[in-house]
Structure formats: structure tokens, C-alpha cells
């Protein structure tokens, strides 16, 4: 398998786990609409970082990940649900657009770190990546050079999606007034709480 093919397959893996509308997609759209494209991109960057890191871990420890996930899935889901609920509460309490360079910088860091945390605690992401990686390489971990090219492809595919989503959403931002933006914040908060409840429901023992 040549390097370009690996990067292409990695890109498809990145798109396959990023494009379905989930908590990060909803959050990216909401932040882009209410706070600007940089917040949406920062949210996407946090998600991409975790996807690349998890892909690398899967490629290096393919046989150990599934048993670990079966053991710790509930705790991960609980943490993810709490994190999404916290983000929902912050959205509901958001007073409006921030001003000032320090607030802007702080908001970018917060957007990145919150996306990082939600994705780190999301067992569904691990399951999706596990399935996609196994589909590409089978049950045996690849050689380190092949793994590196696949991870690069995941970064490219995921980053491309977040850039397109943020840019497309930003085009709508100037057409929306404050009341509409506030309504979108509330709708996003409701969706995040729904996602958190779904995460807990999936993790509950049958």
C-alpha cells in the first residue's frame, strides 16, 4: 500500500468519523454563528487533535483497545455526558458576544480545550475509529511508517471538514440578529443535553 493511498484512506477515515452530525458538529455551528469562525475552527481543531491521537493509539495497540473500552466505556460516557451538560449550561448563561483581546484569546483556548475534553471522553469516537482502522488494516497493527501516513490522512480529512463547516456557517452569521442567535444557543444547549442523555443510555448495562 503506497503512501498516497494511506493518506487518502486516512482522509476518508477522518471524514467518516467527523461528518456525521454529533455534539461537535452542533457546537462548531453554534460557536461559529454566535462567536465567529475562529471559535468554530478552534472547536474543530480540538476534535481533530483527539481523532489523530486516538487513531495513533489504535494503530499501535489495536488488540488492547477493545477490551479496555469494554471495561471503561461507562466511565467515559459518564464523563462525556457531564462535559456536554456543562457546555449546555454555559451556552444558556452566555450573556452575549465577548469583547477585548484577552476575552477573544481566552475564548479560543476554551473552545479548543472543551472540544478536546468532550472528544477524549467520547467512547463512540473510539468505536467508530476502531471500526474504520480495522477496515483498512484488518486485525493486525500496521508498520509505524504506514501508521504515520494514515494518521496524517485523518488530520487532513478531519481538518478539511471543520474548515468547510465553519466557513459555510460563517456565511450565514451576518444575516442573523441577536434574538435568533440567542435562540440558536438554547437549541444547541438542548441538543447537547440530548446527546449527553443518549451517551448515558448507551452505556447503561442491559
mmCIF file of C-alpha atoms in Angstrom:
data_model
loop_
_atom_site.group_PDB
_atom_site.id
_atom_site.type_symbol
_atom_site.label_atom_id
_atom_site.label_comp_id
_atom_site.label_asym_id
_atom_site.label_seq_id
_atom_site.Cartn_x
_atom_site.Cartn_y
_atom_site.Cartn_z
ATOM 1 C CA UNK A 1 0.000 0.000 0.000
ATOM 2 C CA UNK A 2 1.665 3.252 -1.127
ATOM 3 C CA UNK A 3 1.902 6.446 0.887
ATOM 4 C CA UNK A 4 -0.692 8.381 -1.124
ATOM 5 C CA UNK A 5 -3.222 5.560 -0.746
ATOM 6 C CA UNK A 6 -2.657 5.517 3.005
ATOM 7 C CA UNK A 7 -3.150 9.285 3.247
ATOM 8 C CA UNK A 8 -6.294 9.029 1.128
ATOM 9 C CA UNK A 9 -7.677 6.225 3.281
ATOM 10 C CA UNK A 10 -6.799 8.189 6.403
ATOM 11 C CA UNK A 11 -8.665 11.177 4.967
ATOM 12 C CA UNK A 12 -11.730 9.021 4.422
ATOM 13 C CA UNK A 13 -11.457 7.734 7.993
ATOM 14 C CA UNK A 14 -11.251 11.321 9.266
ATOM 15 C CA UNK A 15 -14.287 12.352 7.252
ATOM 16 C CA UNK A 16 -16.285 9.264 8.224
ATOM 17 C CA UNK A 17 -15.975 9.959 11.956
ATOM 18 C CA UNK A 18 -16.288 13.756 11.656
ATOM 19 C CA UNK A 19 -19.008 14.418 9.098
ATOM 20 C CA UNK A 20 -21.965 12.766 10.921
ATOM 21 C CA UNK A 21 -23.750 15.465 12.902
ATOM 22 C CA UNK A 22 -22.952 14.972 16.584
ATOM 23 C CA UNK A 23 -22.071 17.085 19.625
ATOM 24 C CA UNK A 24 -19.006 18.639 17.990
ATOM 25 C CA UNK A 25 -20.809 19.471 14.769
ATOM 26 C CA UNK A 26 -23.626 21.160 16.682
ATOM 27 C CA UNK A 27 -21.152 23.002 18.905
ATOM 28 C CA UNK A 28 -18.993 24.111 15.956
ATOM 29 C CA UNK A 29 -22.014 25.541 14.129
ATOM 30 C CA UNK A 30 -23.299 27.292 17.237
ATOM 31 C CA UNK A 31 -19.940 28.822 18.123
ATOM 32 C CA UNK A 32 -19.333 29.975 14.564
ATOM 33 C CA UNK A 33 -22.731 31.658 14.429
ATOM 34 C CA UNK A 34 -22.545 33.331 17.828
ATOM 35 C CA UNK A 35 -18.805 33.992 18.260
ATOM 36 C CA UNK A 36 -17.230 33.876 14.815
ATOM 37 C CA UNK A 37 -15.378 31.483 12.544
ATOM 38 C CA UNK A 38 -12.256 31.347 14.722
ATOM 39 C CA UNK A 39 -14.250 29.752 17.577
ATOM 40 C CA UNK A 40 -15.672 27.191 15.185
ATOM 41 C CA UNK A 41 -12.200 26.375 13.856
ATOM 42 C CA UNK A 42 -10.817 26.113 17.398
ATOM 43 C CA UNK A 43 -13.592 23.651 18.239
ATOM 44 C CA UNK A 44 -12.763 21.618 15.155
ATOM 45 C CA UNK A 45 -9.056 21.700 15.993
ATOM 46 C CA UNK A 46 -9.770 20.176 19.403
ATOM 47 C CA UNK A 47 -11.773 17.386 17.791
ATOM 48 C CA UNK A 48 -9.081 16.745 15.162
ATOM 49 C CA UNK A 49 -6.363 16.533 17.813
ATOM 50 C CA UNK A 50 -8.216 13.777 19.651
ATOM 51 C CA UNK A 51 -9.079 11.904 16.461
ATOM 52 C CA UNK A 52 -5.440 11.868 15.383
ATOM 53 C CA UNK A 53 -4.255 10.827 18.843
ATOM 54 C CA UNK A 54 -6.832 8.062 19.165
ATOM 55 C CA UNK A 55 -6.041 6.800 15.658
ATOM 56 C CA UNK A 56 -2.362 6.547 16.557
ATOM 57 C CA UNK A 57 -3.155 4.685 19.787
ATOM 58 C CA UNK A 58 -5.423 2.293 17.915
ATOM 59 C CA UNK A 59 -2.784 1.618 15.282
ATOM 60 C CA UNK A 60 -0.097 0.906 17.876
ATOM 61 C CA UNK A 61 -2.277 -1.020 20.371
ATOM 62 C CA UNK A 62 -5.040 -2.452 18.219
ATOM 63 C CA UNK A 63 -5.548 -5.639 20.226
ATOM 64 C CA UNK A 64 -5.635 -3.924 23.634
ATOM 65 C CA UNK A 65 -8.103 -1.116 22.904
ATOM 66 C CA UNK A 66 -11.353 -3.066 22.575
ATOM 67 C CA UNK A 67 -11.058 -4.905 25.952
ATOM 68 C CA UNK A 68 -10.107 -1.623 27.642
ATOM 69 C CA UNK A 69 -13.073 0.112 26.028
ATOM 70 C CA UNK A 70 -15.442 -2.620 27.196
ATOM 71 C CA UNK A 71 -14.168 -2.166 30.750
ATOM 72 C CA UNK A 72 -14.160 1.631 30.867
ATOM 73 C CA UNK A 73 -16.955 2.561 28.460
ATOM 74 C CA UNK A 74 -19.416 3.571 31.175
ATOM 75 C CA UNK A 75 -16.959 5.924 32.911
ATOM 76 C CA UNK A 76 -16.087 7.534 29.592
ATOM 77 C CA UNK A 77 -19.766 8.008 28.747
ATOM 78 C CA UNK A 78 -20.449 9.490 32.173
ATOM 79 C CA UNK A 79 -17.583 11.966 31.795
ATOM 80 C CA UNK A 80 -18.696 12.875 28.282
ATOM 81 C CA UNK A 81 -22.287 13.423 29.455
ATOM 82 C CA UNK A 82 -21.160 15.671 32.308
ATOM 83 C CA UNK A 83 -18.930 17.668 29.985
ATOM 84 C CA UNK A 84 -21.680 18.171 27.408
ATOM 85 C CA UNK A 85 -24.136 19.181 30.131
ATOM 86 C CA UNK A 86 -21.619 21.736 31.428
ATOM 87 C CA UNK A 87 -21.241 23.192 27.935
ATOM 88 C CA UNK A 88 -25.032 23.332 27.604
ATOM 89 C CA UNK A 89 -25.361 25.262 30.869
ATOM 90 C CA UNK A 90 -22.662 27.712 29.768
ATOM 91 C CA UNK A 91 -24.496 28.284 26.499
ATOM 92 C CA UNK A 92 -27.729 29.026 28.346
ATOM 93 C CA UNK A 93 -25.940 31.505 30.615
ATOM 94 C CA UNK A 94 -23.913 33.134 27.837
ATOM 95 C CA UNK A 95 -24.501 36.891 28.138
ATOM 96 C CA UNK A 96 -23.568 37.830 24.600
ATOM 97 C CA UNK A 97 -20.559 38.350 22.426
ATOM 98 C CA UNK A 98 -17.308 38.909 24.239
ATOM 99 C CA UNK A 99 -15.152 41.932 23.654
ATOM 100 C CA UNK A 100 -11.495 42.655 24.120
ATOM 101 C CA UNK A 101 -8.346 40.856 23.020
ATOM 102 C CA UNK A 102 -7.940 38.922 26.271
ATOM 103 C CA UNK A 103 -11.514 37.630 26.121
ATOM 104 C CA UNK A 104 -11.048 36.613 22.486
ATOM 105 C CA UNK A 105 -7.828 34.759 23.226
ATOM 106 C CA UNK A 106 -9.330 33.097 26.280
ATOM 107 C CA UNK A 107 -12.384 32.056 24.303
ATOM 108 C CA UNK A 108 -10.253 30.428 21.602
ATOM 109 C CA UNK A 109 -8.337 28.414 24.170
ATOM 110 C CA UNK A 110 -11.570 27.470 25.957
ATOM 111 C CA UNK A 111 -13.190 26.398 22.677
ATOM 112 C CA UNK A 112 -10.207 24.184 21.844
ATOM 113 C CA UNK A 113 -9.912 22.654 25.316
ATOM 114 C CA UNK A 114 -13.634 21.965 25.711
ATOM 115 C CA UNK A 115 -13.720 20.183 22.332
ATOM 116 C CA UNK A 116 -10.622 18.266 23.384
ATOM 117 C CA UNK A 117 -12.282 17.147 26.622
ATOM 118 C CA UNK A 118 -15.596 16.090 25.066
ATOM 119 C CA UNK A 119 -13.855 14.031 22.385
ATOM 120 C CA UNK A 120 -11.381 12.444 24.807
ATOM 121 C CA UNK A 121 -14.323 11.178 26.865
ATOM 122 C CA UNK A 122 -16.411 10.033 23.898
ATOM 123 C CA UNK A 123 -16.362 6.214 23.612
ATOM 124 C CA UNK A 124 -18.415 6.371 20.406
ATOM 125 C CA UNK A 125 -15.496 8.096 18.685
ATOM 126 C CA UNK A 126 -13.181 5.268 19.718
ATOM 127 C CA UNK A 127 -15.631 2.648 18.482
ATOM 128 C CA UNK A 128 -16.024 4.410 15.116
ATOM 129 C CA UNK A 129 -12.268 4.793 14.704
ATOM 130 C CA UNK A 130 -11.703 1.180 15.723
ATOM 131 C CA UNK A 131 -14.092 0.003 13.040
ATOM 132 C CA UNK A 132 -12.608 2.272 10.377
ATOM 133 C CA UNK A 133 -8.985 1.356 11.191
ATOM 134 C CA UNK A 134 -9.797 -2.359 11.274
ATOM 135 C CA UNK A 135 -11.499 -1.999 7.893
ATOM 136 C CA UNK A 136 -8.297 -0.516 6.413
ATOM 137 C CA UNK A 137 -5.669 -2.730 8.041
ATOM 138 C CA UNK A 138 -7.525 -5.781 9.303
ATOM 139 C CA UNK A 139 -6.883 -7.212 12.746
ATOM 140 C CA UNK A 140 -3.102 -6.704 12.687
ATOM 141 C CA UNK A 141 -1.494 -3.338 13.533
ATOM 142 C CA UNK A 142 0.399 -1.753 10.616
ATOM 143 C CA UNK A 143 4.077 -0.840 10.484
ATOM 144 C CA UNK A 144 4.944 2.552 12.082
ATOM 145 C CA UNK A 145 5.531 4.343 8.720
ATOM 146 C CA UNK A 146 2.135 3.190 7.438
ATOM 147 C CA UNK A 147 0.528 4.287 10.709
ATOM 148 C CA UNK A 148 2.095 7.751 10.390
ATOM 149 C CA UNK A 149 0.688 8.275 6.895
ATOM 150 C CA UNK A 150 -2.758 7.103 7.968
ATOM 151 C CA UNK A 151 -2.761 9.499 10.936
ATOM 152 C CA UNK A 152 -1.700 12.313 8.604
ATOM 153 C CA UNK A 153 -4.637 11.484 6.372
ATOM 154 C CA UNK A 154 -7.026 11.522 9.351
ATOM 155 C CA UNK A 155 -5.771 15.014 10.271
ATOM 156 C CA UNK A 156 -6.247 16.246 6.705
ATOM 157 C CA UNK A 157 -9.735 14.774 6.315
ATOM 158 C CA UNK A 158 -10.953 15.985 9.694
ATOM 159 C CA UNK A 159 -9.449 19.469 9.330
ATOM 160 C CA UNK A 160 -10.930 19.868 5.849
ATOM 161 C CA UNK A 161 -14.410 19.070 7.175
ATOM 162 C CA UNK A 162 -14.196 21.569 10.056
ATOM 163 C CA UNK A 163 -12.914 24.286 7.733
ATOM 164 C CA UNK A 164 -15.757 23.738 5.272
ATOM 165 C CA UNK A 165 -18.393 23.566 8.022
ATOM 166 C CA UNK A 166 -17.107 26.687 9.793
ATOM 167 C CA UNK A 167 -16.781 28.673 6.567
ATOM 168 C CA UNK A 168 -20.254 27.707 5.336
ATOM 169 C CA UNK A 169 -21.783 28.564 8.703
ATOM 170 C CA UNK A 170 -19.926 31.889 8.883
ATOM 171 C CA UNK A 171 -21.615 32.979 5.647
ATOM 172 C CA UNK A 172 -24.953 32.922 7.493
ATOM 173 C CA UNK A 173 -23.726 34.793 10.553
ATOM 174 C CA UNK A 174 -24.150 38.335 9.236
ATOM 175 C CA UNK A 175 -27.787 37.661 8.349
ATOM 176 C CA UNK A 176 -28.857 36.688 11.846
ATOM 177 C CA UNK A 177 -29.893 39.102 14.588
ATOM 178 C CA UNK A 178 -29.226 38.787 18.321
ATOM 179 C CA UNK A 179 -32.592 37.196 19.088
ATOM 180 C CA UNK A 180 -32.039 34.452 16.524
ATOM 181 C CA UNK A 181 -28.518 33.812 17.840
ATOM 182 C CA UNK A 182 -29.853 33.514 21.390
ATOM 183 C CA UNK A 183 -32.454 31.021 20.182
ATOM 184 C CA UNK A 184 -29.715 29.024 18.461
ATOM 185 C CA UNK A 185 -27.754 28.942 21.716
ATOM 186 C CA UNK A 186 -30.764 27.498 23.511
ATOM 187 C CA UNK A 187 -31.370 24.950 20.761
ATOM 188 C CA UNK A 188 -27.717 23.914 20.884
ATOM 189 C CA UNK A 189 -27.894 23.536 24.657
ATOM 190 C CA UNK A 190 -30.972 21.314 24.292
ATOM 191 C CA UNK A 191 -29.213 19.163 21.694
ATOM 192 C CA UNK A 192 -26.117 18.802 23.874
ATOM 193 C CA UNK A 193 -28.257 17.653 26.794
ATOM 194 C CA UNK A 194 -29.971 15.180 24.464
ATOM 195 C CA UNK A 195 -26.585 13.853 23.337
ATOM 196 C CA UNK A 196 -25.478 13.511 26.966
ATOM 197 C CA UNK A 197 -28.602 11.523 27.859
ATOM 198 C CA UNK A 198 -28.095 9.301 24.816
ATOM 199 C CA UNK A 199 -24.477 8.670 25.869
ATOM 200 C CA UNK A 200 -25.639 7.568 29.320
ATOM 201 C CA UNK A 201 -28.386 5.377 27.851
ATOM 202 C CA UNK A 202 -25.899 3.580 25.589
ATOM 203 C CA UNK A 203 -23.535 2.961 28.487
ATOM 204 C CA UNK A 204 -26.111 1.582 30.909
ATOM 205 C CA UNK A 205 -25.869 -2.187 31.341
ATOM 206 C CA UNK A 206 -28.600 -4.058 29.505
#
